[in-house]
PDB file of C-alpha atoms and ligand atoms in Angstrom:
ATOM      1  CA  UNK A 210       0.003  -0.001  -0.002  1.00 80.00           C
ATOM      2  CA  UNK A 211       2.803   2.488   0.844  1.00 95.00           C
ATOM      3  CA  UNK A 212       4.440   1.878  -2.536  1.00 95.00           C
ATOM      4  CA  UNK A 213       1.141   2.423  -4.303  1.00 97.00           C
ATOM      5  CA  UNK A 214       0.556   5.679  -2.455  1.00 98.00           C
ATOM      6  CA  UNK A 215       4.076   6.817  -3.338  1.00 98.00           C
ATOM      7  CA  UNK A 216       3.244   6.078  -6.974  1.00 98.00           C
ATOM      8  CA  UNK A 217       0.022   8.126  -6.732  1.00 98.00           C
ATOM      9  CA  UNK A 218       1.930  10.993  -5.087  1.00 98.00           C
ATOM     10  CA  UNK A 219       4.384  10.918  -7.997  1.00 98.00           C
ATOM     11  CA  UNK A 220       1.488  11.202 -10.449  1.00 98.00           C
ATOM     12  CA  UNK A 221      -0.073  14.087  -8.478  1.00 98.00           C
ATOM     13  CA  UNK A 222       3.356  15.820  -8.462  1.00 98.00           C
ATOM     14  CA  UNK A 223       3.120  16.327 -12.204  1.00 98.00           C
ATOM     15  CA  UNK A 224       0.288  18.754 -11.708  1.00 98.00           C
ATOM     16  CA  UNK A 225       2.335  21.100  -9.532  1.00 98.00           C
ATOM     17  CA  UNK A 226       2.394  24.755 -10.296  1.00 97.00           C
ATOM     18  CA  UNK A 227       5.895  25.882  -9.343  1.00 96.00           C
ATOM     19  CA  UNK A 228       7.229  28.562 -11.744  1.00 95.00           C
ATOM     20  CA  UNK A 229       9.251  30.211  -9.006  1.00 94.00           C
ATOM     21  CA  UNK A 230      10.844  27.497  -6.884  1.00 94.00           C
ATOM     22  CA  UNK A 231      10.755  24.990  -9.733  1.00 96.00           C
ATOM     23  CA  UNK A 232      10.318  22.220  -7.175  1.00 97.00           C
ATOM     24  CA  UNK A 233       7.424  19.830  -7.780  1.00 98.00           C
ATOM     25  CA  UNK A 234       5.866  18.080  -4.763  1.00 98.00           C
ATOM     26  CA  UNK A 235       3.065  15.500  -4.797  1.00 98.00           C
ATOM     27  CA  UNK A 236       1.098  13.928  -1.884  1.00 98.00           C
ATOM     28  CA  UNK A 237      -1.349  11.078  -1.490  1.00 98.00           C
ATOM     29  CA  UNK A 238      -3.488  11.312   1.642  1.00 98.00           C
ATOM     30  CA  UNK A 239      -5.245   8.129   2.737  1.00 98.00           C
ATOM     31  CA  UNK A 240      -8.330   8.373   4.861  1.00 98.00           C
ATOM     32  CA  UNK A 241      -9.357   5.692   7.335  1.00 98.00           C
ATOM     33  CA  UNK A 242     -12.317   4.769   5.086  1.00 98.00           C
ATOM     34  CA  UNK A 243      -9.833   3.913   2.260  1.00 97.00           C
ATOM     35  CA  UNK A 244     -10.387   6.929   0.103  1.00 98.00           C
ATOM     36  CA  UNK A 245      -7.396   8.836  -1.122  1.00 98.00           C
ATOM     37  CA  UNK A 246      -6.890  12.500  -1.928  1.00 98.00           C
ATOM     38  CA  UNK A 247      -4.038  13.730  -4.076  1.00 98.00           C
ATOM     39  CA  UNK A 248      -2.282  17.081  -3.828  1.00 98.00           C
ATOM     40  CA  UNK A 249       0.436  19.077  -5.410  1.00 98.00           C
ATOM     41  CA  UNK A 250       2.163  22.289  -4.500  1.00 98.00           C
ATOM     42  CA  UNK A 251       0.692  25.523  -5.925  1.00 97.00           C
ATOM     43  CA  UNK A 252       2.891  28.601  -5.830  1.00 96.00           C
ATOM     44  CA  UNK A 253       1.725  32.126  -6.248  1.00 94.00           C
ATOM     45  CA  UNK A 254       3.810  35.235  -6.759  1.00 89.00           C
ATOM     46  CA  UNK A 255       1.449  37.477  -4.752  1.00 84.00           C
ATOM     47  CA  UNK A 256       0.326  35.489  -1.769  1.00 83.00           C
ATOM     48  CA  UNK A 257       1.218  32.448   0.385  1.00 85.00           C
ATOM     49  CA  UNK A 258       1.751  29.326  -1.680  1.00 93.00           C
ATOM     50  CA  UNK A 259       0.229  26.028  -0.661  1.00 97.00           C
ATOM     51  CA  UNK A 260       2.139  22.793  -0.249  1.00 98.00           C
ATOM     52  CA  UNK A 261       1.085  19.432  -1.717  1.00 98.00           C
ATOM     53  CA  UNK A 262       0.347  18.032   1.742  1.00 98.00           C
ATOM     54  CA  UNK A 263      -2.028  20.879   2.732  1.00 98.00           C
ATOM     55  CA  UNK A 264      -3.648  20.735  -0.718  1.00 98.00           C
ATOM     56  CA  UNK A 265      -4.488  17.054  -0.119  1.00 98.00           C
ATOM     57  CA  UNK A 266      -5.754  17.720   3.388  1.00 98.00           C
ATOM     58  CA  UNK A 267      -7.920  20.646   2.394  1.00 98.00           C
ATOM     59  CA  UNK A 268      -9.471  18.597  -0.418  1.00 98.00           C
ATOM     60  CA  UNK A 269     -10.281  15.828   1.986  1.00 98.00           C
ATOM     61  CA  UNK A 270     -11.494  18.073   4.791  1.00 98.00           C
ATOM     62  CA  UNK A 271     -13.747  19.977   2.422  1.00 98.00           C
ATOM     63  CA  UNK A 272     -15.270  16.683   1.452  1.00 98.00           C
ATOM     64  CA  UNK A 273     -16.083  16.073   5.121  1.00 98.00           C
ATOM     65  CA  UNK A 274     -13.253  13.584   5.854  1.00 98.00           C
ATOM     66  CA  UNK A 275     -11.941  13.771   9.379  1.00 98.00           C
ATOM     67  CA  UNK A 276     -10.030  10.520   9.988  1.00 98.00           C
ATOM     68  CA  UNK A 277      -6.722   9.950   8.246  1.00 98.00           C
ATOM     69  CA  UNK A 278      -4.233   7.107   8.091  1.00 98.00           C
ATOM     70  CA  UNK A 279      -1.246   8.049   6.043  1.00 98.00           C
ATOM     71  CA  UNK A 280       0.196  10.607   3.635  1.00 98.00           C
ATOM     72  CA  UNK A 281       2.785   9.749   1.049  1.00 98.00           C
ATOM     73  CA  UNK A 282       5.026  12.688  -0.062  1.00 98.00           C
ATOM     74  CA  UNK A 283       7.455  12.973  -2.943  1.00 98.00           C
ATOM     75  CA  UNK A 284       9.363  15.932  -4.319  1.00 98.00           C
ATOM     76  CA  UNK A 285      12.090  16.868  -6.675  1.00 98.00           C
ATOM     77  CA  UNK A 286      13.139  19.795  -8.962  1.00 97.00           C
ATOM     78  CA  UNK A 287      11.040  20.103 -12.093  1.00 96.00           C
ATOM     79  CA  UNK A 288      12.246  17.750 -14.785  1.00 95.00           C
ATOM     80  CA  UNK A 289      13.823  15.318 -12.304  1.00 96.00           C
ATOM     81  CA  UNK A 290      12.445  12.144 -10.775  1.00 96.00           C
ATOM     82  CA  UNK A 291      12.114  12.064  -6.987  1.00 96.00           C
ATOM     83  CA  UNK A 292      14.902   9.968  -5.504  1.00 95.00           C
ATOM     84  CA  UNK A 293      15.653  11.499  -2.021  1.00 97.00           C
ATOM     85  CA  UNK A 294      12.982  11.801   0.595  1.00 96.00           C
ATOM     86  CA  UNK A 295      10.809  14.890   0.844  1.00 97.00           C
ATOM     87  CA  UNK A 296       9.486  15.705   4.351  1.00 97.00           C
ATOM     88  CA  UNK A 297       6.796  18.312   5.180  1.00 97.00           C
ATOM     89  CA  UNK A 298       7.767  21.940   5.916  1.00 96.00           C
ATOM     90  CA  UNK A 299       7.193  23.348   9.403  1.00 95.00           C
ATOM     91  CA  UNK A 300       3.942  24.994   8.393  1.00 95.00           C
ATOM     92  CA  UNK A 301       2.523  21.713   7.111  1.00 97.00           C
ATOM     93  CA  UNK A 302       3.649  19.826  10.162  1.00 97.00           C
ATOM     94  CA  UNK A 303       1.764  22.198  12.487  1.00 95.00           C
ATOM     95  CA  UNK A 304      -1.256  22.264  10.156  1.00 96.00           C
ATOM     96  CA  UNK A 305      -1.471  18.495   9.923  1.00 97.00           C
ATOM     97  CA  UNK A 306      -0.936  18.066  13.645  1.00 96.00           C
ATOM     98  CA  UNK A 307      -4.495  19.319  14.232  1.00 96.00           C
ATOM     99  CA  UNK A 308      -6.014  16.381  12.292  1.00 97.00           C
ATOM    100  CA  UNK A 309      -3.841  13.317  13.144  1.00 97.00           C
ATOM    101  CA  UNK A 310      -2.690  11.298  16.118  1.00 94.00           C
ATOM    102  CA  UNK A 311       0.502   9.398  16.650  1.00 94.00           C
ATOM    103  CA  UNK A 312      -0.816   6.367  14.701  1.00 97.00           C
ATOM    104  CA  UNK A 313      -0.837   8.496  11.517  1.00 98.00           C
ATOM    105  CA  UNK A 314       2.143   7.814   9.250  1.00 98.00           C
ATOM    106  CA  UNK A 315       4.025  10.146   6.999  1.00 98.00           C
ATOM    107  CA  UNK A 316       5.530   8.065   4.177  1.00 98.00           C
ATOM    108  CA  UNK A 317       8.571   9.022   2.131  1.00 98.00           C
ATOM    109  CA  UNK A 318      10.877   7.247  -0.261  1.00 97.00           C
ATOM    110  CA  UNK A 319      14.643   7.674   0.055  1.00 97.00           C
ATOM    111  CA  UNK A 320      16.733   6.083  -2.668  1.00 96.00           C
ATOM    112  CA  UNK A 321      14.124   3.307  -3.066  1.00 94.00           C
ATOM    113  CA  UNK A 322      13.691   2.754   0.678  1.00 97.00           C
ATOM    114  CA  UNK A 323      10.239   3.476   2.189  1.00 97.00           C
ATOM    115  CA  UNK A 324      10.491   5.506   5.431  1.00 98.00           C
ATOM    116  CA  UNK A 325       7.711   6.345   7.831  1.00 98.00           C
ATOM    117  CA  UNK A 326       7.396   9.029  10.508  1.00 98.00           C
ATOM    118  CA  UNK A 327       4.786   9.992  13.108  1.00 98.00           C
ATOM    119  CA  UNK A 328       3.771  13.539  13.779  1.00 97.00           C
ATOM    120  CA  UNK A 329       5.768  13.326  17.044  1.00 96.00           C
ATOM    121  CA  UNK A 330       8.839  12.313  15.054  1.00 97.00           C
ATOM    122  CA  UNK A 331       8.436  15.399  12.841  1.00 97.00           C
ATOM    123  CA  UNK A 332       7.060  17.898  15.358  1.00 96.00           C
ATOM    124  CA  UNK A 333       7.692  16.927  18.963  1.00 93.00           C
ATOM    125  CA  UNK A 334       5.819  19.039  21.516  1.00 85.00           C
ATOM    126  CA  UNK A 335       3.631  20.563  18.776  1.00 79.00           C
ATOM    127  CA  UNK A 336       1.223  23.338  19.723  1.00 78.00           C
ATOM    128  CA  UNK A 337      -2.042  21.903  20.881  1.00 76.00           C
ATOM    129  CA  UNK A 338      -4.797  22.946  23.321  1.00 74.00           C
TER     130      UNK A 338
HETATM  131 ZN1   ZN B 418       4.518  22.502   3.580  1.00 66.11          ZN
END
């Protein structure tokens, strides 16, 4: 399943809009009901850009999804295949922390090896109330 979600994230990555950073990111968010939501990064010269991870979450949340299992993330400069792992930025880590618990897995691929992380791995002592 993790490999398949990495594959879907790679497909979603091709839809990225990144004329400034020229770095394409794709994400595949898997909900506990088995549905998946894809996301890509969308840059903008005038306002805050949105990362692939938050794109996928916002798509799922706006469809009423609230329970999530995993998110696969891949990224690489435009024109290159993702080979080294791509982990969420600080903004995404805090954003995602509101919707997941420590069972949720972040999935990356690093030189062909699947790696997983929990929110506590990526953002220990995250803001919560
Ligand atoms: Zn981000």
